[in-house]
Coordinates of C-alpha atoms (C1' of nucleotides) in Angstrom, one line a residue:
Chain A
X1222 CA -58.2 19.2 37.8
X1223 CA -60.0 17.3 34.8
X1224 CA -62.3 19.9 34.6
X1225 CA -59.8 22.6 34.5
X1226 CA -58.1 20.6 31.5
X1227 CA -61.0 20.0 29.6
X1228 CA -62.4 23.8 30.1
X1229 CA -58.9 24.9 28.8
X1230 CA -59.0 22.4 25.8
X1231 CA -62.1 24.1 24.4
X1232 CA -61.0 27.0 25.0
X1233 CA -59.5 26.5 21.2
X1234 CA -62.4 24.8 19.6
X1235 CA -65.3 22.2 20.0
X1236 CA -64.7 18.6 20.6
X1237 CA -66.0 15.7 21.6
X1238 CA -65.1 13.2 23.9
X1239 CA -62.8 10.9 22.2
X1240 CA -61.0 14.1 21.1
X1241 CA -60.7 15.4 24.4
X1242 CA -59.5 12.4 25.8
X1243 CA -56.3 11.7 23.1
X1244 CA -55.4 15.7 23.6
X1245 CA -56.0 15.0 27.4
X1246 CA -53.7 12.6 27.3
X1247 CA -50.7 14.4 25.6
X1248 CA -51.7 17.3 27.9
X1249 CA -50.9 15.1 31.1
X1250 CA -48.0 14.1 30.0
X1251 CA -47.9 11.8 27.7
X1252 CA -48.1 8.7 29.7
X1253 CA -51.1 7.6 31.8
X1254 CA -54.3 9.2 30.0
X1255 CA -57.9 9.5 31.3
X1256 CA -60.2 7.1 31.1
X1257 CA -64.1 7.3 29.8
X1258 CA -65.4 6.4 33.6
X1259 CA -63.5 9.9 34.7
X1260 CA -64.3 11.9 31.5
X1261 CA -68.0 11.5 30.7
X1262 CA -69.1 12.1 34.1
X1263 CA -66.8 15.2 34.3
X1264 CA -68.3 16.3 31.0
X1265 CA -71.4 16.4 33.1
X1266 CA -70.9 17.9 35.6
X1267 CA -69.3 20.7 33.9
X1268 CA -72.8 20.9 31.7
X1269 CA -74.5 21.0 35.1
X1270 CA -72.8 24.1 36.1
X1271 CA -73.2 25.6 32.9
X1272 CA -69.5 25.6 31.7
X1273 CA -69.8 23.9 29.1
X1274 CA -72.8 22.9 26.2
X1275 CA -73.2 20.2 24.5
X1276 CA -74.9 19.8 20.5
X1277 CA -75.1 17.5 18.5
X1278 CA -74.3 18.5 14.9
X1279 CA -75.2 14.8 13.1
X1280 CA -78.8 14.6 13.3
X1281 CA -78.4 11.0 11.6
X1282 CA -80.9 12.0 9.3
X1283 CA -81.6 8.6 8.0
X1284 CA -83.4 5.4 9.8
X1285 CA -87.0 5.7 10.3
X1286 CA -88.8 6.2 13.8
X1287 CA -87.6 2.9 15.0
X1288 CA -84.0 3.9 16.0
X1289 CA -82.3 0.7 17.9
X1290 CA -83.8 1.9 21.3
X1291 CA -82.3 3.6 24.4
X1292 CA -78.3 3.6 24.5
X1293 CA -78.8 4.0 20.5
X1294 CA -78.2 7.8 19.5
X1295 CA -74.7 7.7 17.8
X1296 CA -73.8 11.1 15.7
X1297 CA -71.2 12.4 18.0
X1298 CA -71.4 14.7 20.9
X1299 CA -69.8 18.0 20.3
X1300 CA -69.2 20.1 23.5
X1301 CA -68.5 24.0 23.3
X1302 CA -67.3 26.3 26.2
X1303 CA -69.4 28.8 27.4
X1304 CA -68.8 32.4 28.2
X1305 CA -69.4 31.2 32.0
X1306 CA -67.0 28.8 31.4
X1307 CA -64.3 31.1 29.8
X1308 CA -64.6 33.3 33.3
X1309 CA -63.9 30.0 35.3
X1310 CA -61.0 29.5 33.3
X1311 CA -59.7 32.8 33.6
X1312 CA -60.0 32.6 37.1
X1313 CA -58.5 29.1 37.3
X1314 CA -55.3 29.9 35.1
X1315 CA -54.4 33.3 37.4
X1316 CA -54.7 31.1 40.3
X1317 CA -50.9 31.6 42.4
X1318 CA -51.9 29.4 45.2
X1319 CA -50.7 25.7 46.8
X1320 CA -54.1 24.7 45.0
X1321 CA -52.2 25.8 41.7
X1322 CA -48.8 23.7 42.3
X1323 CA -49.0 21.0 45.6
X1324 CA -50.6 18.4 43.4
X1325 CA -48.4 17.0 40.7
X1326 CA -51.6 16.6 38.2
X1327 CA -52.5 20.3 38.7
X1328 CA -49.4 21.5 38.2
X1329 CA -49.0 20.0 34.9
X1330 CA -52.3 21.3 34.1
X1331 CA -51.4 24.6 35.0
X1332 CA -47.9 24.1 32.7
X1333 CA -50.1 23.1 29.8
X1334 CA -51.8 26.2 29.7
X1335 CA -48.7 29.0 30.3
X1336 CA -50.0 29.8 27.4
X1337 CA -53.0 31.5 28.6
X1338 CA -51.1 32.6 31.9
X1339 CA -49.3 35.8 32.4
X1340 CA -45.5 36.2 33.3
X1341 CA -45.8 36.8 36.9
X1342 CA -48.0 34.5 37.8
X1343 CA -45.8 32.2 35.8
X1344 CA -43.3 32.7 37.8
X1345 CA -45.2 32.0 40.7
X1346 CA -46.3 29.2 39.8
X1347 CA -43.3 27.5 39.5
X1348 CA -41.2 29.2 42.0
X1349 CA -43.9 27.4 44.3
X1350 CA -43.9 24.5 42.7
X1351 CA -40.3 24.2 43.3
X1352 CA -40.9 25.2 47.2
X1353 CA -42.9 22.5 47.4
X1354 CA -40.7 19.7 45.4
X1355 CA -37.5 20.9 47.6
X1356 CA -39.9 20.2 50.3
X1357 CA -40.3 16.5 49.5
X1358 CA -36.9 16.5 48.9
X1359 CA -35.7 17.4 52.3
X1360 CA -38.0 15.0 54.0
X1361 CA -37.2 11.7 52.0
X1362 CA -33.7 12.9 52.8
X1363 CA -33.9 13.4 56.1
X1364 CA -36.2 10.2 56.4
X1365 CA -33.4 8.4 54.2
X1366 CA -30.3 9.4 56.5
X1367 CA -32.1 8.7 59.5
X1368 CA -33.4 4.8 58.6
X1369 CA -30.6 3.7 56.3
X1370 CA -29.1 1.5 58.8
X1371 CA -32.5 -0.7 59.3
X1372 CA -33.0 -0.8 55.2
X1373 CA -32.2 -3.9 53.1
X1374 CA -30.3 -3.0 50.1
X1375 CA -33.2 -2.9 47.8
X1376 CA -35.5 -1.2 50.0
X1377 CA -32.6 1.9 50.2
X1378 CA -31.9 1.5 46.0
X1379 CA -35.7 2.0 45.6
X1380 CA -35.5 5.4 47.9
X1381 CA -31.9 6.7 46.6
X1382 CA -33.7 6.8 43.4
X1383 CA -36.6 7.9 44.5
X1384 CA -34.5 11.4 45.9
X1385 CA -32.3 11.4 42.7
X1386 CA -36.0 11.6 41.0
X1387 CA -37.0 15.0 43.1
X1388 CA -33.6 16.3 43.1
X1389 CA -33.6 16.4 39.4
X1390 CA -37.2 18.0 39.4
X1391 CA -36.0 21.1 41.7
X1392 CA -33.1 21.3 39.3
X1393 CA -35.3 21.5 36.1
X1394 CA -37.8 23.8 37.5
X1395 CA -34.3 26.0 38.2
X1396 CA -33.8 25.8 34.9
X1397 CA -37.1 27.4 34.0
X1398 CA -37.4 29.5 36.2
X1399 CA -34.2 31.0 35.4
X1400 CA -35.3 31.3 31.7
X1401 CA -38.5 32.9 32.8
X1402 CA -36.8 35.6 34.5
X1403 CA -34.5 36.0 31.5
X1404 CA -37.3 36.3 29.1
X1405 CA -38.6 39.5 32.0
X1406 CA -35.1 40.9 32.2
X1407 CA -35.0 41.0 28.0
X1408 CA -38.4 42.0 28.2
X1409 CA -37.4 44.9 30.3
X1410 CA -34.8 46.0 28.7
X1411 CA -36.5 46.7 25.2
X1412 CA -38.7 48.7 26.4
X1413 CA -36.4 50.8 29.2
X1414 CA -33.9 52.2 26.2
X1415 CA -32.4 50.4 23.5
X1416 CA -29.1 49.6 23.9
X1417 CA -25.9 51.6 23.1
X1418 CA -22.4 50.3 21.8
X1419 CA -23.5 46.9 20.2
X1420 CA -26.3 47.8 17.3
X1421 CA -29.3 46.0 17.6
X1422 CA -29.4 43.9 15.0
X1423 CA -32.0 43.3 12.3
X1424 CA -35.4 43.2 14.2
X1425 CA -38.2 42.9 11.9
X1426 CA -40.3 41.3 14.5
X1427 CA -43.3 42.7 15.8
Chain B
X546 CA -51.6 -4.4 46.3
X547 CA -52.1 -3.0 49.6
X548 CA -53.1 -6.0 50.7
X549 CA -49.9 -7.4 49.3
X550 CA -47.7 -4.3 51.8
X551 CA -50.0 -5.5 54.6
X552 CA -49.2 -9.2 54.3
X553 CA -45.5 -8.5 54.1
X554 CA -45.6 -6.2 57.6
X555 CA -47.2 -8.5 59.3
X556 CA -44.8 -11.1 58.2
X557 CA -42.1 -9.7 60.5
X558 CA -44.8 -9.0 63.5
X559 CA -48.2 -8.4 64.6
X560 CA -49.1 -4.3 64.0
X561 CA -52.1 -2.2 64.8
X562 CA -53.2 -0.1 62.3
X563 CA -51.5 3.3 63.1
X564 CA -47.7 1.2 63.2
X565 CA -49.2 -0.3 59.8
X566 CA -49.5 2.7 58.5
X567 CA -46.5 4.2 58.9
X568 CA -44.1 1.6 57.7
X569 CA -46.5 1.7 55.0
X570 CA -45.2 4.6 53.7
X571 CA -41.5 3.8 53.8
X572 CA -42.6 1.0 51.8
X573 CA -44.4 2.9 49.4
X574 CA -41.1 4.9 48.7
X575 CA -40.6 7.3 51.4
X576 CA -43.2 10.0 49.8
X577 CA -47.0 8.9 49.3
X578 CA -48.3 7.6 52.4
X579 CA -51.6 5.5 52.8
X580 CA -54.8 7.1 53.6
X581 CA -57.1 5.1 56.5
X582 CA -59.7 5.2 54.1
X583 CA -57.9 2.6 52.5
X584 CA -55.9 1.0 55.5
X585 CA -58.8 -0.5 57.3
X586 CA -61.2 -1.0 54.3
X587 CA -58.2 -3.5 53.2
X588 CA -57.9 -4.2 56.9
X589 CA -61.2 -5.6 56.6
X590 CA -61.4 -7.2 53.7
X591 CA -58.6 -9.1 54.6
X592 CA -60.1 -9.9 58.0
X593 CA -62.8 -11.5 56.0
X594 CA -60.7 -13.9 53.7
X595 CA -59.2 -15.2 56.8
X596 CA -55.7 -14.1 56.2
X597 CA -54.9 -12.2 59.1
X598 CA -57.1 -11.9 62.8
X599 CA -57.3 -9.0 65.0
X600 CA -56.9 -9.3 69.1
X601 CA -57.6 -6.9 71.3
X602 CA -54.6 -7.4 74.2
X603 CA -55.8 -4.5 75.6
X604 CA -59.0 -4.8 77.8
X605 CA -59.1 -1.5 79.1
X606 CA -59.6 -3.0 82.4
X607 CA -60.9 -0.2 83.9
X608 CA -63.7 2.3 83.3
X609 CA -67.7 0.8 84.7
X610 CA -69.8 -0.9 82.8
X611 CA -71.2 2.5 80.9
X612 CA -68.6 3.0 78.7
X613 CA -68.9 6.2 76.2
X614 CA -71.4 4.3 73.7
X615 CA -71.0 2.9 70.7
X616 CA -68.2 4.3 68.7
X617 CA -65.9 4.3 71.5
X618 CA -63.8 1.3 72.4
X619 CA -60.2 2.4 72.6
X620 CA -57.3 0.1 73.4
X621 CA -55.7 -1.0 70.3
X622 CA -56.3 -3.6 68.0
X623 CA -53.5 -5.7 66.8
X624 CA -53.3 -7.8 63.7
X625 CA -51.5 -10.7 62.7
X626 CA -51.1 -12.5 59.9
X627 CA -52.6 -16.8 59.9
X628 CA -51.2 -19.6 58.6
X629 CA -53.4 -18.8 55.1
X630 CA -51.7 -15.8 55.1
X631 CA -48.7 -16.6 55.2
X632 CA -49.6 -19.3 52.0
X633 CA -50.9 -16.2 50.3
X634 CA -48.1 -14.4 50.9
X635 CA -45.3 -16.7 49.3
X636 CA -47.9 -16.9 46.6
X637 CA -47.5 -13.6 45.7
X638 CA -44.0 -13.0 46.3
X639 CA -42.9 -15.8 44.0
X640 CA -45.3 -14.6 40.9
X641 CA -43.0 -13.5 37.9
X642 CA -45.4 -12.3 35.7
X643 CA -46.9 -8.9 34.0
X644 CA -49.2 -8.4 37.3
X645 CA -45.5 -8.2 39.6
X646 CA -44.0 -5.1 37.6
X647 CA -46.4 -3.9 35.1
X648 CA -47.8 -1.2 37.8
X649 CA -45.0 0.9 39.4
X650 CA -46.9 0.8 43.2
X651 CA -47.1 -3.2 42.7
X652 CA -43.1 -3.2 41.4
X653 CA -42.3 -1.2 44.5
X654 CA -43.9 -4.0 47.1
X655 CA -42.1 -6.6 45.4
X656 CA -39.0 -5.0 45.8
X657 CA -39.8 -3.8 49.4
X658 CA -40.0 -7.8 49.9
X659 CA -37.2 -8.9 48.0
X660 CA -35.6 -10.4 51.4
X661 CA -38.4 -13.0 51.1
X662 CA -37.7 -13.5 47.3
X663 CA -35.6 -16.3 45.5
X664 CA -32.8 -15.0 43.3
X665 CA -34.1 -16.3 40.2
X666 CA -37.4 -14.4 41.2
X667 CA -36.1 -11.4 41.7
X668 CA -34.1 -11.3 38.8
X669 CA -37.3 -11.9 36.6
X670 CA -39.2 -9.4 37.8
X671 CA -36.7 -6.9 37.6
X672 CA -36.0 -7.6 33.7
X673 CA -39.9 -7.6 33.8
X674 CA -39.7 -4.2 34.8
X675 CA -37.0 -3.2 32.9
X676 CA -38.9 -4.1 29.4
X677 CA -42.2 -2.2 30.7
X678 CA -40.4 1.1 30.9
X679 CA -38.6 0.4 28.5
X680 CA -41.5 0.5 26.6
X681 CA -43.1 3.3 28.3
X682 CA -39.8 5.4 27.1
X683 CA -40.2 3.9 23.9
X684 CA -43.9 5.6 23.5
X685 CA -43.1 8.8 25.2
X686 CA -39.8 9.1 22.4
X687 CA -42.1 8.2 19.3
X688 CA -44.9 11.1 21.0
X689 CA -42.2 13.4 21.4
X690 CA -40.8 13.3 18.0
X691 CA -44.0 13.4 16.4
X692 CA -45.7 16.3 17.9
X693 CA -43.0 18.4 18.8
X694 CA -43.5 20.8 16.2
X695 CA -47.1 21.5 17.2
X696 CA -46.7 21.9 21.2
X697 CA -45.9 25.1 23.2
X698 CA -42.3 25.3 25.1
X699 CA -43.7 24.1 28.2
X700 CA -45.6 21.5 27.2
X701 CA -42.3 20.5 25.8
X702 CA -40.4 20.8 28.7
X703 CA -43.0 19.2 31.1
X704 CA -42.8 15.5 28.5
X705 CA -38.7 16.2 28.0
X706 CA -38.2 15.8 31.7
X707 CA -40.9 12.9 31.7
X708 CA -38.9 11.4 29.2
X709 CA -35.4 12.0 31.1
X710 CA -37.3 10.4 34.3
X711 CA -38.3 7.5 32.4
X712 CA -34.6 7.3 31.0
X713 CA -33.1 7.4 34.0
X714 CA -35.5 4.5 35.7
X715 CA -34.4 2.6 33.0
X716 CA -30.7 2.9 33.6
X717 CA -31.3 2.4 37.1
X718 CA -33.1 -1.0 37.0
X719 CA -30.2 -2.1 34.5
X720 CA -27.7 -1.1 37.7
X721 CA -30.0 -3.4 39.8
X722 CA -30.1 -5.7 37.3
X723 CA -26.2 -6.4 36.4
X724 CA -25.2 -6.3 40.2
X725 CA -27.7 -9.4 40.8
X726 CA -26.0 -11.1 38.1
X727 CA -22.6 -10.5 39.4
X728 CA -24.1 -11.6 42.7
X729 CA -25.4 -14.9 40.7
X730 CA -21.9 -15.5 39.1
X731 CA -19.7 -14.9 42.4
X732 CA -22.2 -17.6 43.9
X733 CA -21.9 -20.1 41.0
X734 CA -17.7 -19.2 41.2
X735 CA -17.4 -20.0 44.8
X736 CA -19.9 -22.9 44.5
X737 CA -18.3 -24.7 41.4
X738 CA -14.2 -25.0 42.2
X739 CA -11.7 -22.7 44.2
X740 CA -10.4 -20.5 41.6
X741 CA -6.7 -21.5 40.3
X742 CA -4.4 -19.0 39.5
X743 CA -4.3 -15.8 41.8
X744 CA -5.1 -17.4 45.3
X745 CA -8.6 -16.9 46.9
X746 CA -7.8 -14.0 49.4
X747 CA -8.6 -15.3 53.2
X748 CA -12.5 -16.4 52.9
X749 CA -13.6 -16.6 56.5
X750 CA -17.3 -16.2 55.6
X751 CA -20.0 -19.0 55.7
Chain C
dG721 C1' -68.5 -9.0 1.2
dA722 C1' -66.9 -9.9 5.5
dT723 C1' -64.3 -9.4 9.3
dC724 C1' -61.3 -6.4 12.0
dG725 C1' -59.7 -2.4 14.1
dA726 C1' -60.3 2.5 14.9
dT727 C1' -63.7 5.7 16.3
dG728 C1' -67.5 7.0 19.3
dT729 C1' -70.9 7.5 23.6
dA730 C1' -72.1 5.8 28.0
dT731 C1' -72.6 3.1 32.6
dC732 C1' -71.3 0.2 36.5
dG733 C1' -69.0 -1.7 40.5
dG734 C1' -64.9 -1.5 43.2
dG735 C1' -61.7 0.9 45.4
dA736 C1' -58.7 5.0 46.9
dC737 C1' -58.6 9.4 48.9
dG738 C1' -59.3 13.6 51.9
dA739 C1' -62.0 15.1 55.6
dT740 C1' -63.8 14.2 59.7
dA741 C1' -65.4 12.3 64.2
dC742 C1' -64.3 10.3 68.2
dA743 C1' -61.1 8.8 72.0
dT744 C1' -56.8 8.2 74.8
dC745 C1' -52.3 9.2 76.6
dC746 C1' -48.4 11.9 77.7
dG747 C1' -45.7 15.9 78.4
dG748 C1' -45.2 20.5 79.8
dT749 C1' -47.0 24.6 82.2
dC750 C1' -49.0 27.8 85.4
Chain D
dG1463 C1' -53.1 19.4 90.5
dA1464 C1' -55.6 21.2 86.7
dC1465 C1' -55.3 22.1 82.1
dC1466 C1' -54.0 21.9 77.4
dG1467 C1' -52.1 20.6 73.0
dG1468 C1' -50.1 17.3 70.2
dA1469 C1' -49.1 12.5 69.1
dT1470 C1' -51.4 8.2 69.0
dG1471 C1' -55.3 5.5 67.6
dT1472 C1' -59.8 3.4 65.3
dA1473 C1' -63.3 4.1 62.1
dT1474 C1' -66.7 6.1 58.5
dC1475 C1' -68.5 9.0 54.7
dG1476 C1' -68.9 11.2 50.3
dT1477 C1' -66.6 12.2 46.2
dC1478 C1' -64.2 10.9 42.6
dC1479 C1' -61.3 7.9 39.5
dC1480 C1' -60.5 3.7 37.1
dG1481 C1' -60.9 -0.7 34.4
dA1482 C1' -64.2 -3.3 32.3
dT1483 C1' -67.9 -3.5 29.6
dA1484 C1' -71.8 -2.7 26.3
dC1485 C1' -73.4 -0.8 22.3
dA1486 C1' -72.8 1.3 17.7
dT1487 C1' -70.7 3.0 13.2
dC1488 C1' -67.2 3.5 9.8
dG1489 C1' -63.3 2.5 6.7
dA1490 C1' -59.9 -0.6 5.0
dT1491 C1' -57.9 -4.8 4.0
dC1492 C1' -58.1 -9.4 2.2

DNA sequence: GATCGATGTATCGGGACGATACATCCGGTC
DNA sequence: GACCGGATGTATCGTCCCGATACATCGATC
């Protein structure tokens, strides 16, 4: 999952690690981030595989031959994708899948990059996503319904909230999922006939 | 914090690990359950600072002397929490500060156990929790507004409905929050002097 | 001109997780 | 009455993640 994220970060452009890790950040999210223990090691084992390559660009020129020893050797890291790397990613991103959507992380991952992802497998993607959201769903409210009786007040506040929470998830990926298939219907449209009656108005674009 | 969820079980009554296990994940809020991995790791470790012992109350009885080697040794070990235990436990359940609320797992045990809590206790940590997503929110709105400009639609989408969660955990904990201090006034009300005026309906209870 | 905070690379130990192995018991099924 | 599959049950292993930490440089503020 971090390695897909980081593979479709440099897809755009070099980096290097403390730039991956702030865009990492806003790509998961926006809350929790990644920390160096997760990213460095991923970095390497994506250079292992040859996804990704790493230069370093500031040759720090100065300081004579006595540099400050071992764990000395600032001038920062760049890393570049490979053209291995860009298949991976292409295969990753067409990915339709439970590996694509059962894991919250993933998924978001997967969001972050729609980019890079064609319509249908779009689509797919979030149609089972929400599958497996109304999934959870149905079990905390089944699990709710049956044990309410035994639960302290808190104890059943904590889960109400907790089904509230997934029952608005299904709802929003509704919503998009809806909009995707808007987006395919106009899509369709335009290229089947352009309409009658109503003139199509002004459309400079593309 | 598992170790906390463990201590709390076996407050009520001595549990092998399966049992464990599953009310484990009704504590943990109905969806993410507890892997083994972790269960007797924390088992162990907790063996080790003395603050619960495992029986075996069942001898197996039967079977001759060769039993099936090493790894075998059925018949299920029960745990129970000691008197140190017990001292740990109303350690924890009484603290008030960041370490009660700041992580959402740890906030969830606390109010799992908030039968075992003091009003005043309670009350802290949920105000506690309150301020540390509120400033969670806080972050996510500022990102939000910042960067919207420069991210995709789904991107945007995917920290909108982050930010909506967050919103709405906020409003919840304020629900929690104002019914304890209803609770708190009724008791002070019925505590301090019979109300005058409108006559206290028929109070049979306590 | 010195300290402080942001930027930057990297490792380490502890702990969580998924997968797996092994073992027992109970119900149904032919 | 033999068999089988699924729930129950204990336990470990390898992989990965995280927080903490170390080390290092730069710019700005006072």
């Amino acid at each position: 999952m971090l390695e897909f994220a980081i593979l479709g970060l440099l897809q755009q452009s070099p980096m290097h690690g403390y730039e991956l890790r702030k865009e990492l950040a806003s790509v998961l999210g926006g809350l929790r981030s990644i920390s160096y223990g997760s990213l460095y090691p991923a970095l390497k084992r994506l250079q292992a595989a040859g996804l990704i390559a790493s230069e370093d660009p500031v040759p720090r020129a100065l300081l004579p031959a006595d540099a400050p020893a071992l764990t000395g050797r600032r001038g920062k890291v760049v890393y570049a994708i490979t053209a291995e790397g860009k298949e991976r990613f292409a295969d990753l991103v067409s990915q339709t899948g439970p590996e694509a959507y059962d894991d919250e992380g993933r998924f978001g991952v997967h969001l972050a990059f729609f980019r890079h992802t064609a319509a249908d497998v779009r689509l797919r993607i979030l149609e089972g996503r929400r599958r497996t959201v109304e999934r959870q769903r149905d079990r905390l409210m089944d699990s709710l319904r049956r044990t309410q009786e035994k639960l302290d007040r808190y104890t059943l506040e904590l889960q109400r909230h907790g089904l509230d929470s997934v029952d608005r998830e299904v709802r929003w990926l509704t919503e998009l999922i809806d909009s995707e298939r808007d987006d395919a219907r106009a899509e369709a449209a335009r290229a089947d006939e352009p309409p009658t009656g109503t003139a199509p108005p002004n459309d400079v674009t593309t």
